[in-house]
Amino acid sequence: MSINRFVDLAKSIAGNLGIEYLQVESKIFPDGETCLRFTENFRNEKIILIHSCFPQQDIRLMELFMMLDAAKDLGAKDVIAVIPYLAYARQDKRFRMGETIGIKTVVKLIEACGADAFLTVDAHEVDILKLFNIKAINLTAMPELGKYLKELDLNKPVVIAPDKGAIDLAKKVAAIIETDCTYFTKTRDLKTGKVETCAKNGDVEGRDAVLIDDMISTGGTIANSANIIKCQGAKKVIAACTHPLLIDNAKKRLKEAGIDEIIGTDTVESDVSKISVANIISEALRAIL
Ligand code: R5P
């Protein structure tokens, strides 16, 4: 079941698994509070809640907590929380003295509200799964991205991770499109969020390049790398990620940096969500149902 977002993804998963899809009703009161409503009885049944936490994350999370809590109140036997995009995963440590650690709070609340199992896709930091006491699974969309990119028939493609954190993702894609991969290093100003990228003299001249990351938010990380590889003589440049958050003018920024195409998945609904994670989620659910 899902709220009236991610209906296509939730329906595809239900269809793949041969189970019923239920939609959760939602309304917002004049003061901004949300009220959700399950319209079917699922007492003593196992339910799968599909709910991605894209911006505005805090609202999405409150929806999630309320649905988990109410599903248990209403007698669900087991609740599997499928959160294709897990917000707050980048806040996994205290970067500056006194800071909150957002993901710790989110995990505590997911468990406290009654989730019996948790599943996500390309969590920003895989180690956050260790925060869970319930079964927690992280899937990767990289094989799907790789298959899609392979079909594009790129010219001598090279895969690039825009920072060290994306190396493993880039390697997975490079293996599928059967080419080499390299990485840049990135530093982010902890106060302003401004990103600086340190390039390698990669072998990109005259080649099509694919920049791979788990998410594109403001586009700053990818834009920096795109500027560098354009100067190094890359031809076509593609930005591919699992979670296309694309905040504010990110798309414009990427275009100005020379990105020819942006490719994302449907963990976040966007006009660049060209790849669905429905099949990988369905397969993982089949194994635990
Ligand atoms: C952080 O390390 C992530 O993997 C992404 O590189 C980052 O969150 C992207 O954010 P932005 O698009 O704002 O640079």
Short mmCIF file of C-alpha atoms and ligand atoms in Angstrom, two decimals:
data_model
loop_
_atom_site.label_atom_id
_atom_site.label_comp_id
_atom_site.label_asym_id
_atom_site.label_seq_id
_atom_site.Cartn_x
_atom_site.Cartn_y
_atom_site.Cartn_z
CA MET A 1 0.00 0.00 0.00
CA SER A 2 1.04 3.61 -0.52
CA ILE A 3 -0.31 7.15 -0.32
CA ASN A 4 -1.35 8.73 -3.63
CA ARG A 5 2.31 9.12 -4.60
CA PHE A 6 4.45 6.29 -5.89
CA VAL A 7 1.27 4.62 -7.08
CA ASP A 8 2.94 3.25 -10.22
CA LEU A 9 5.87 1.84 -8.27
CA ALA A 10 3.62 0.35 -5.57
CA LYS A 11 1.22 -1.13 -8.16
CA SER A 12 4.10 -2.68 -10.13
CA ILE A 13 5.47 -4.27 -6.97
CA ALA A 14 2.02 -5.58 -5.99
CA GLY A 15 1.55 -6.90 -9.55
CA ASN A 16 4.96 -8.63 -9.55
CA LEU A 17 4.17 -10.28 -6.22
CA GLY A 18 0.57 -11.10 -7.13
CA ILE A 19 -0.82 -9.30 -4.08
CA GLU A 20 -3.50 -6.65 -3.64
CA TYR A 21 -2.60 -2.92 -3.89
CA LEU A 22 -4.34 -0.57 -1.46
CA GLN A 23 -4.13 3.20 -1.51
CA VAL A 24 -3.94 5.21 1.70
CA GLU A 25 -6.14 8.32 1.78
CA SER A 26 -4.50 11.55 2.79
CA LYS A 27 -5.73 15.02 3.71
CA ILE A 28 -4.10 18.13 5.06
CA PHE A 29 -5.87 20.35 7.57
CA PRO A 30 -5.81 24.15 7.15
CA ASP A 31 -3.08 24.44 9.77
CA GLY A 32 -0.80 22.06 7.85
CA GLU A 33 -1.32 18.89 9.86
CA THR A 34 -1.75 15.64 7.94
CA CYS A 35 -4.37 12.95 8.48
CA LEU A 36 -4.08 9.58 6.74
CA ARG A 37 -6.68 6.83 6.48
CA PHE A 38 -6.50 3.14 5.68
CA THR A 39 -9.74 2.23 3.95
CA GLU A 40 -9.48 -1.58 4.05
CA ASN A 41 -9.27 -4.10 6.83
CA PHE A 42 -5.92 -5.90 7.09
CA ARG A 43 -6.19 -7.39 10.58
CA ASN A 44 -3.75 -10.31 11.01
CA GLU A 45 -2.28 -9.75 7.56
CA LYS A 46 1.24 -8.95 6.50
CA ILE A 47 1.42 -5.55 4.80
CA ILE A 48 4.07 -3.80 2.71
CA LEU A 49 4.14 -0.04 3.03
CA ILE A 50 5.81 1.71 0.06
CA HIS A 51 6.74 5.23 1.03
CA SER A 52 9.70 7.20 -0.28
CA CYS A 53 11.02 10.10 1.79
CA PHE A 54 11.86 12.68 -0.87
CA PRO A 55 11.59 16.43 -0.04
CA GLN A 56 9.82 17.64 1.96
CA GLN A 57 11.42 14.91 4.00
CA ASP A 58 10.03 15.88 7.37
CA ILE A 59 6.45 15.66 6.11
CA ARG A 60 7.17 12.33 4.38
CA LEU A 61 8.68 10.96 7.58
CA MET A 62 5.76 12.06 9.72
CA GLU A 63 3.45 10.32 7.21
CA LEU A 64 5.58 7.19 7.51
CA PHE A 65 5.59 7.18 11.30
CA MET A 66 1.82 7.71 11.46
CA MET A 67 1.12 4.94 8.93
CA LEU A 68 3.38 2.44 10.70
CA ASP A 69 1.84 3.25 14.06
CA ALA A 70 -1.75 3.07 12.79
CA ALA A 71 -1.14 -0.12 10.78
CA LYS A 72 -0.05 -1.88 13.96
CA ASP A 73 -2.98 -0.37 15.92
CA LEU A 74 -5.33 -1.67 13.28
CA GLY A 75 -4.02 -5.19 13.71
CA ALA A 76 -1.50 -5.74 10.90
CA LYS A 77 0.50 -8.86 11.70
CA ASP A 78 3.76 -7.71 10.15
CA VAL A 79 4.64 -4.43 8.51
CA ILE A 80 7.46 -4.23 5.99
CA ALA A 81 8.53 -0.63 5.45
CA VAL A 82 9.83 -0.14 1.91
CA ILE A 83 11.46 3.27 1.75
CA PRO A 84 13.10 3.52 -1.69
CA TYR A 85 14.71 6.88 -0.85
CA LEU A 86 15.73 7.12 2.78
CA ALA A 87 16.05 10.74 3.86
CA TYR A 88 18.59 11.84 6.48
CA ALA A 89 21.06 9.08 5.51
CA ARG A 90 23.70 11.75 4.85
CA GLN A 91 23.40 12.87 8.47
CA ASP A 92 25.05 9.77 9.83
CA LYS A 93 27.61 11.38 12.10
CA ARG A 94 28.23 14.49 14.15
CA PHE A 95 30.21 16.49 11.60
CA ARG A 96 30.43 19.54 13.89
CA MET A 97 30.33 19.64 17.66
CA GLY A 98 26.81 19.54 19.07
CA GLU A 99 25.05 18.53 15.85
CA THR A 100 22.08 16.19 15.73
CA ILE A 101 22.54 12.84 13.95
CA GLY A 102 19.35 12.76 11.92
CA ILE A 103 19.48 9.19 10.69
CA LYS A 104 19.76 7.81 14.23
CA THR A 105 16.52 9.53 15.17
CA VAL A 106 14.79 8.36 11.98
CA VAL A 107 15.78 4.72 12.55
CA LYS A 108 14.67 4.82 16.19
CA LEU A 109 11.28 6.16 15.17
CA ILE A 110 10.78 3.67 12.31
CA GLU A 111 11.30 0.87 14.81
CA ALA A 112 9.33 2.47 17.63
CA CYS A 113 6.35 3.02 15.32
CA GLY A 114 6.19 -0.70 14.57
CA ALA A 115 8.11 -1.66 11.41
CA ASP A 116 9.04 -5.35 11.49
CA ALA A 117 11.40 -5.15 8.52
CA PHE A 118 12.93 -2.33 6.52
CA LEU A 119 14.08 -2.14 2.93
CA THR A 120 15.69 0.71 1.01
CA VAL A 121 17.64 1.34 -2.20
CA ASP A 122 21.19 2.72 -2.35
CA ALA A 123 21.22 4.16 1.15
CA HIS A 124 23.75 6.96 1.14
CA GLU A 125 25.83 5.19 3.80
CA VAL A 126 25.39 1.42 3.97
CA ASP A 127 26.62 1.32 7.58
CA ILE A 128 23.42 3.00 8.74
CA LEU A 129 21.76 -0.41 8.38
CA LYS A 130 23.65 -1.42 11.50
CA LEU A 131 21.53 1.06 13.46
CA PHE A 132 18.47 -1.16 12.97
CA ASN A 133 17.51 -3.96 15.33
CA ILE A 134 14.88 -5.24 12.87
CA LYS A 135 15.78 -6.90 9.56
CA ALA A 136 17.16 -4.12 7.32
CA ILE A 137 18.02 -4.54 3.65
CA ASN A 138 19.83 -2.19 1.27
CA LEU A 139 19.39 -2.88 -2.44
CA THR A 140 21.28 -1.29 -5.28
CA ALA A 141 19.88 0.09 -8.52
CA MET A 142 23.30 0.05 -10.19
CA PRO A 143 22.69 -3.11 -12.26
CA GLU A 144 19.51 -1.47 -13.64
CA LEU A 145 21.38 1.77 -14.39
CA GLY A 146 24.18 -0.23 -16.01
CA LYS A 147 21.76 -2.12 -18.27
CA TYR A 148 20.10 1.12 -19.34
CA LEU A 149 23.46 2.79 -20.08
CA LYS A 150 24.67 -0.20 -22.04
CA GLU A 151 21.72 0.19 -24.40
CA LEU A 152 22.76 3.79 -25.17
CA ASP A 153 25.67 2.58 -27.26
CA LEU A 154 28.11 5.14 -25.88
CA ASN A 155 31.42 5.89 -27.61
CA LYS A 156 34.39 4.42 -25.66
CA PRO A 157 32.55 5.10 -22.38
CA VAL A 158 34.32 5.87 -19.12
CA VAL A 159 32.55 5.78 -15.74
CA ILE A 160 33.46 8.39 -13.14
CA ALA A 161 32.61 8.61 -9.44
CA PRO A 162 32.45 12.31 -8.47
CA ASP A 163 33.69 11.46 -4.97
CA LYS A 164 35.19 8.53 -3.09
CA GLY A 165 31.81 7.54 -1.63
CA ALA A 166 30.51 6.70 -5.10
CA ILE A 167 33.40 4.45 -6.15
CA ASP A 168 31.64 1.16 -5.41
CA LEU A 169 28.56 2.30 -7.32
CA ALA A 170 30.66 3.40 -10.30
CA LYS A 171 32.54 0.10 -10.33
CA LYS A 172 29.28 -1.85 -10.52
CA VAL A 173 28.11 0.19 -13.50
CA ALA A 174 31.50 0.00 -15.22
CA ALA A 175 31.48 -3.79 -14.89
CA ILE A 176 28.11 -3.99 -16.65
CA ILE A 177 29.01 -1.67 -19.50
CA GLU A 178 32.40 -3.41 -19.65
CA THR A 179 34.64 -0.40 -19.35
CA ASP A 180 37.06 1.30 -16.97
CA CYS A 181 36.20 3.60 -14.14
CA THR A 182 37.92 6.36 -12.20
CA TYR A 183 37.06 8.69 -9.33
CA PHE A 184 37.54 12.26 -8.16
CA THR A 185 37.82 13.51 -4.60
CA LYS A 186 35.47 16.06 -3.09
CA THR A 187 35.46 18.30 -0.05
CA ARG A 188 32.37 20.08 1.19
CA ASP A 189 32.45 23.19 3.37
CA LEU A 190 30.53 22.10 6.46
CA LYS A 191 29.05 25.55 7.00
CA THR A 192 28.16 26.70 3.48
CA GLY A 193 27.76 23.28 1.82
CA LYS A 194 29.95 24.48 -1.08
CA VAL A 195 31.68 21.61 -2.84
CA GLU A 196 35.24 21.52 -4.22
CA THR A 197 36.37 18.72 -6.47
CA CYS A 198 39.90 17.55 -7.00
CA ALA A 199 40.36 15.90 -10.39
CA LYS A 200 42.58 13.12 -11.60
CA ASN A 201 44.06 13.38 -15.03
CA GLY A 202 41.75 10.71 -16.28
CA ASP A 203 41.69 9.11 -19.66
CA VAL A 204 38.53 10.87 -20.86
CA GLU A 205 39.62 12.70 -23.98
CA GLY A 206 37.37 11.96 -26.93
CA ARG A 207 35.25 9.56 -24.88
CA ASP A 208 31.66 9.62 -23.64
CA ALA A 209 31.58 9.88 -19.86
CA VAL A 210 29.08 8.68 -17.28
CA LEU A 211 29.10 10.34 -13.85
CA ILE A 212 27.57 8.06 -11.23
CA ASP A 213 26.31 8.99 -7.78
CA ASP A 214 23.73 7.73 -5.29
CA MET A 215 21.81 11.01 -5.50
CA ILE A 216 21.78 14.37 -7.22
CA SER A 217 20.51 17.06 -4.89
CA THR A 218 21.59 20.61 -5.80
CA GLY A 219 23.68 19.25 -8.65
CA GLY A 220 26.86 20.86 -7.26
CA THR A 221 28.85 17.62 -6.99
CA ILE A 222 28.06 16.43 -10.51
CA ALA A 223 28.42 19.91 -12.04
CA ASN A 224 31.97 20.25 -10.66
CA SER A 225 32.98 16.91 -12.14
CA ALA A 226 31.28 17.68 -15.45
CA ASN A 227 33.18 20.97 -15.76
CA ILE A 228 36.45 19.12 -15.18
CA ILE A 229 35.90 16.32 -17.67
CA LYS A 230 34.62 18.72 -20.31
CA CYS A 231 37.95 20.60 -19.97
CA GLN A 232 39.74 17.27 -20.26
CA GLY A 233 38.04 16.65 -23.60
CA ALA A 234 35.12 14.35 -22.76
CA LYS A 235 32.45 14.23 -25.48
CA LYS A 236 28.94 13.32 -24.34
CA VAL A 237 28.48 13.55 -20.56
CA ILE A 238 25.70 11.66 -18.78
CA ALA A 239 24.78 12.06 -15.12
CA ALA A 240 23.21 8.93 -13.65
CA CYS A 241 22.00 8.41 -10.11
CA THR A 242 19.55 6.38 -8.09
CA HIS A 243 17.77 9.29 -6.37
CA PRO A 244 17.14 12.32 -8.64
CA LEU A 245 16.17 14.87 -5.98
CA LEU A 246 17.11 17.73 -8.34
CA ILE A 247 16.44 20.54 -5.90
CA ASP A 248 15.61 24.04 -7.22
CA ASN A 249 17.63 24.83 -10.35
CA ALA A 250 19.75 21.66 -10.29
CA LYS A 251 18.76 20.66 -13.83
CA LYS A 252 19.73 24.07 -15.22
CA ARG A 253 23.00 23.93 -13.33
CA LEU A 254 23.80 20.52 -14.78
CA LYS A 255 22.94 21.63 -18.29
CA GLU A 256 25.22 24.65 -17.94
CA ALA A 257 28.01 22.35 -16.77
CA GLY A 258 27.72 20.41 -20.02
CA ILE A 259 25.59 17.45 -18.95
CA ASP A 260 23.79 16.05 -21.99
CA GLU A 261 21.42 13.72 -20.19
CA ILE A 262 20.31 13.03 -16.62
CA ILE A 263 19.17 9.53 -15.73
CA GLY A 264 17.54 8.57 -12.44
CA THR A 265 15.24 5.94 -11.00
CA ASP A 266 11.71 6.12 -9.63
CA THR A 267 12.82 6.10 -5.97
CA VAL A 268 12.05 9.80 -6.38
CA GLU A 269 9.36 10.77 -8.89
CA SER A 270 10.85 13.10 -11.48
CA ASP A 271 10.89 13.60 -15.24
CA VAL A 272 14.32 11.95 -15.32
CA SER A 273 13.09 8.81 -13.52
CA LYS A 274 13.70 6.62 -16.56
CA ILE A 275 14.44 3.42 -14.68
CA SER A 276 12.16 1.58 -12.26
CA VAL A 277 13.33 -0.13 -9.09
CA ALA A 278 10.08 -2.14 -8.97
CA ASN A 279 11.73 -5.39 -10.08
CA ILE A 280 14.65 -5.30 -7.67
CA ILE A 281 12.35 -4.44 -4.77
CA SER A 282 9.90 -7.19 -5.74
CA GLU A 283 12.68 -9.78 -5.92
CA ALA A 284 13.97 -8.81 -2.49
CA LEU A 285 10.47 -8.90 -1.00
CA ARG A 286 9.77 -12.30 -2.53
CA ALA A 287 12.78 -13.63 -0.65
CA ILE A 288 11.52 -12.44 2.75
CA LEU A 289 7.75 -12.87 2.44
C1 R5P B 1 27.16 12.86 -1.00
O1 R5P B 1 28.32 12.51 -0.82
C2 R5P B 1 26.28 12.25 -2.03
O2 R5P B 1 26.76 11.02 -2.45
C3 R5P B 1 26.10 13.14 -3.22
O3 R5P B 1 27.33 13.29 -3.88
C4 R5P B 1 25.61 14.49 -2.82
O4 R5P B 1 24.67 14.38 -1.80
C5 R5P B 1 25.01 15.23 -3.98
O5 R5P B 1 24.57 16.47 -3.53
P1 R5P B 1 24.63 17.74 -4.48
O6 R5P B 1 23.93 17.35 -5.74
O7 R5P B 1 23.91 18.80 -3.70
O8 R5P B 1 26.07 18.07 -4.69
#
